[in-house]
Amino acid sequence: MFKAIGDVLRKIGSAIATVVTLPFRALARLFGGASESARGRH
């Protein structure tokens, strides 16, 4: 019983972590690409 609850909580936690980190990853990719293109121009 407790193991099942732990598994569910772990799944929910990983899902929340994914949703929270996705926007930051997208922003990092955007700024990373922008800085790379700026470096390529100069």
C-alpha positions as a LaTeX table, in Angstrom:
\begin{tabular}{lrrr}
\hline
Residue & $x$ (\AA) & $y$ (\AA) & $z$ (\AA) \\
\hline
Met1 & 0.00 & 0.00 & 0.00 \\
Phe2 & 2.62 & 2.56 & 1.06 \\
Lys3 & 4.89 & 1.51 & $-1.80$ \\
Ala4 & 2.09 & 2.21 & $-4.30$ \\
Ile5 & 1.53 & 5.65 & $-2.76$ \\
Gly6 & 5.27 & 6.33 & $-2.97$ \\
Asp7 & 5.33 & 5.33 & $-6.63$ \\
Val8 & 2.42 & 7.65 & $-7.41$ \\
Leu9 & 4.04 & 10.54 & $-5.55$ \\
Arg10 & 7.31 & 9.91 & $-7.36$ \\
Lys11 & 5.55 & 9.95 & $-10.75$ \\
Ile12 & 3.73 & 13.18 & $-9.88$ \\
Gly13 & 6.98 & 14.74 & $-8.68$ \\
Ser14 & 8.85 & 13.82 & $-11.86$ \\
Ala15 & 5.96 & 15.15 & $-13.99$ \\
Ile16 & 5.98 & 18.47 & $-12.10$ \\
Ala17 & 9.77 & 18.66 & $-12.38$ \\
Thr18 & 9.54 & 18.12 & $-16.16$ \\
Val19 & 6.87 & 20.80 & $-16.58$ \\
Val20 & 8.86 & 23.27 & $-14.43$ \\
Thr21 & 12.20 & 22.69 & $-16.15$ \\
Leu22 & 10.89 & 22.69 & $-19.73$ \\
Pro23 & 10.38 & 26.50 & $-19.96$ \\
Phe24 & 13.82 & 27.10 & $-18.45$ \\
Arg25 & 15.38 & 24.68 & $-20.95$ \\
Ala26 & 13.60 & 26.48 & $-23.80$ \\
Leu27 & 14.83 & 29.86 & $-22.53$ \\
Ala28 & 18.38 & 28.52 & $-22.15$ \\
Arg29 & 18.24 & 27.19 & $-25.71$ \\
Leu30 & 16.93 & 30.53 & $-27.00$ \\
Phe31 & 19.60 & 32.59 & $-25.20$ \\
Gly32 & 22.28 & 30.02 & $-26.07$ \\
Gly33 & 21.39 & 30.20 & $-29.76$ \\
Ala34 & 21.23 & 34.02 & $-29.64$ \\
Ser35 & 24.66 & 34.28 & $-28.02$ \\
Glu36 & 26.08 & 31.78 & $-30.52$ \\
Ser37 & 24.72 & 33.69 & $-33.51$ \\
Ala38 & 26.01 & 36.98 & $-32.02$ \\
Arg39 & 29.44 & 35.38 & $-31.62$ \\
Gly40 & 29.34 & 34.13 & $-35.23$ \\
Arg41 & 28.63 & 37.62 & $-36.60$ \\
His42 & 31.58 & 39.35 & $-34.95$ \\
\hline
\end{tabular}
